[in-house]
Amino acid sequence: MLLLLGIFVIVILVCWLLRKRILDLANRGADQMNRILGYHLLPTTLGSFEDDIQDGLTSSQFDLEANLDQDDQRAGLKDKEEILKIMKKQKVSFDEARLIRQQRLLKKNNIDPATGLPLDPKFVTFGSPSSSSS
């Protein structure tokens, strides 16, 4: 009995001495598990259009300078992390990354990215402007 008590005290003492390392390891494990499960932290700062411009999230087709000129008070672009990730992984421009993201979103919602029409087999159309009747 005394031996078990001694082992218990030693284990508690070692855990107390290594508490910072144990806590750090637990935090890293939780972060890794969250990444595996697809969870991510919400941004703690709202951001701004100025930050987005500095990150390269602007182009002639999608000009954020106009938002700054108009004193737009919104928090900047939505889903900018996903666009930045696409830009880095696929080495594409901002406009191409936006297009890729939009096409993925359409496919996810069962919509053909090329035509914008639903991919549902039950979808019925009653003619199109391009067809001519004789």
JSON list of N, CA and C in Angstrom, two decimals, residues 7 13 32 37 42 48 50 65 78 82 87 101 112 119:
[
{"chain": "A", "resi": 7, "resn": "ILE", "atom": "N", "xyz": [4.38, 5.66, -5.52]},
{"chain": "A", "resi": 7, "resn": "ILE", "atom": "CA", "xyz": [4.32, 5.78, -6.99]},
{"chain": "A", "resi": 7, "resn": "ILE", "atom": "C", "xyz": [3.35, 6.89, -7.38]},
{"chain": "A", "resi": 13, "resn": "LEU", "atom": "N", "xyz": [4.02, 14.42, -8.85]},
{"chain": "A", "resi": 13, "resn": "LEU", "atom": "CA", "xyz": [5.14, 15.36, -8.84]},
{"chain": "A", "resi": 13, "resn": "LEU", "atom": "C", "xyz": [5.70, 15.57, -10.26]},
{"chain": "A", "resi": 32, "resn": "GLN", "atom": "N", "xyz": [-4.43, 19.94, -33.96]},
{"chain": "A", "resi": 32, "resn": "GLN", "atom": "CA", "xyz": [-4.28, 18.97, -35.05]},
{"chain": "A", "resi": 32, "resn": "GLN", "atom": "C", "xyz": [-5.59, 18.23, -35.30]},
{"chain": "A", "resi": 37, "resn": "LEU", "atom": "N", "xyz": [-10.56, 17.37, -38.55]},
{"chain": "A", "resi": 37, "resn": "LEU", "atom": "CA", "xyz": [-12.02, 17.37, -38.61]},
{"chain": "A", "resi": 37, "resn": "LEU", "atom": "C", "xyz": [-12.58, 18.53, -39.43]},
{"chain": "A", "resi": 42, "resn": "LEU", "atom": "N", "xyz": [-12.58, 31.11, -35.66]},
{"chain": "A", "resi": 42, "resn": "LEU", "atom": "CA", "xyz": [-13.10, 32.32, -36.26]},
{"chain": "A", "resi": 42, "resn": "LEU", "atom": "C", "xyz": [-12.07, 33.43, -36.09]},
{"chain": "A", "resi": 48, "resn": "SER", "atom": "N", "xyz": [-9.89, 44.45, -42.85]},
{"chain": "A", "resi": 48, "resn": "SER", "atom": "CA", "xyz": [-10.34, 45.64, -43.57]},
{"chain": "A", "resi": 48, "resn": "SER", "atom": "C", "xyz": [-9.97, 45.48, -45.03]},
{"chain": "A", "resi": 50, "resn": "GLU", "atom": "N", "xyz": [-8.14, 47.50, -46.57]},
{"chain": "A", "resi": 50, "resn": "GLU", "atom": "CA", "xyz": [-6.71, 47.84, -46.66]},
{"chain": "A", "resi": 50, "resn": "GLU", "atom": "C", "xyz": [-5.86, 46.58, -46.47]},
{"chain": "A", "resi": 65, "resn": "GLU", "atom": "N", "xyz": [-9.83, 49.36, -54.23]},
{"chain": "A", "resi": 65, "resn": "GLU", "atom": "CA", "xyz": [-9.48, 50.77, -54.03]},
{"chain": "A", "resi": 65, "resn": "GLU", "atom": "C", "xyz": [-10.73, 51.64, -54.04]},
{"chain": "A", "resi": 78, "resn": "LYS", "atom": "N", "xyz": [-15.10, 38.51, -47.51]},
{"chain": "A", "resi": 78, "resn": "LYS", "atom": "CA", "xyz": [-15.54, 37.30, -46.84]},
{"chain": "A", "resi": 78, "resn": "LYS", "atom": "C", "xyz": [-14.80, 36.12, -47.48]},
{"chain": "A", "resi": 82, "resn": "GLU", "atom": "N", "xyz": [-9.85, 31.22, -47.67]},
{"chain": "A", "resi": 82, "resn": "GLU", "atom": "CA", "xyz": [-10.00, 30.17, -48.68]},
{"chain": "A", "resi": 82, "resn": "GLU", "atom": "C", "xyz": [-9.40, 30.61, -50.02]},
{"chain": "A", "resi": 87, "resn": "MET", "atom": "N", "xyz": [-4.82, 30.48, -53.95]},
{"chain": "A", "resi": 87, "resn": "MET", "atom": "CA", "xyz": [-3.76, 31.21, -54.63]},
{"chain": "A", "resi": 87, "resn": "MET", "atom": "C", "xyz": [-2.40, 30.57, -54.35]},
{"chain": "A", "resi": 101, "resn": "ARG", "atom": "N", "xyz": [-12.90, 29.14, -56.63]},
{"chain": "A", "resi": 101, "resn": "ARG", "atom": "CA", "xyz": [-13.75, 29.04, -55.44]},
{"chain": "A", "resi": 101, "resn": "ARG", "atom": "C", "xyz": [-15.23, 29.05, -55.81]},
{"chain": "A", "resi": 112, "resn": "ASP", "atom": "N", "xyz": [-24.22, 23.28, -62.42]},
{"chain": "A", "resi": 112, "resn": "ASP", "atom": "CA", "xyz": [-23.17, 23.21, -63.45]},
{"chain": "A", "resi": 112, "resn": "ASP", "atom": "C", "xyz": [-22.45, 24.55, -63.52]},
{"chain": "A", "resi": 119, "resn": "LEU", "atom": "N", "xyz": [-27.95, 20.57, -61.79]},
{"chain": "A", "resi": 119, "resn": "LEU", "atom": "CA", "xyz": [-27.58, 19.25, -62.30]},
{"chain": "A", "resi": 119, "resn": "LEU", "atom": "C", "xyz": [-28.57, 18.18, -61.86]}
]
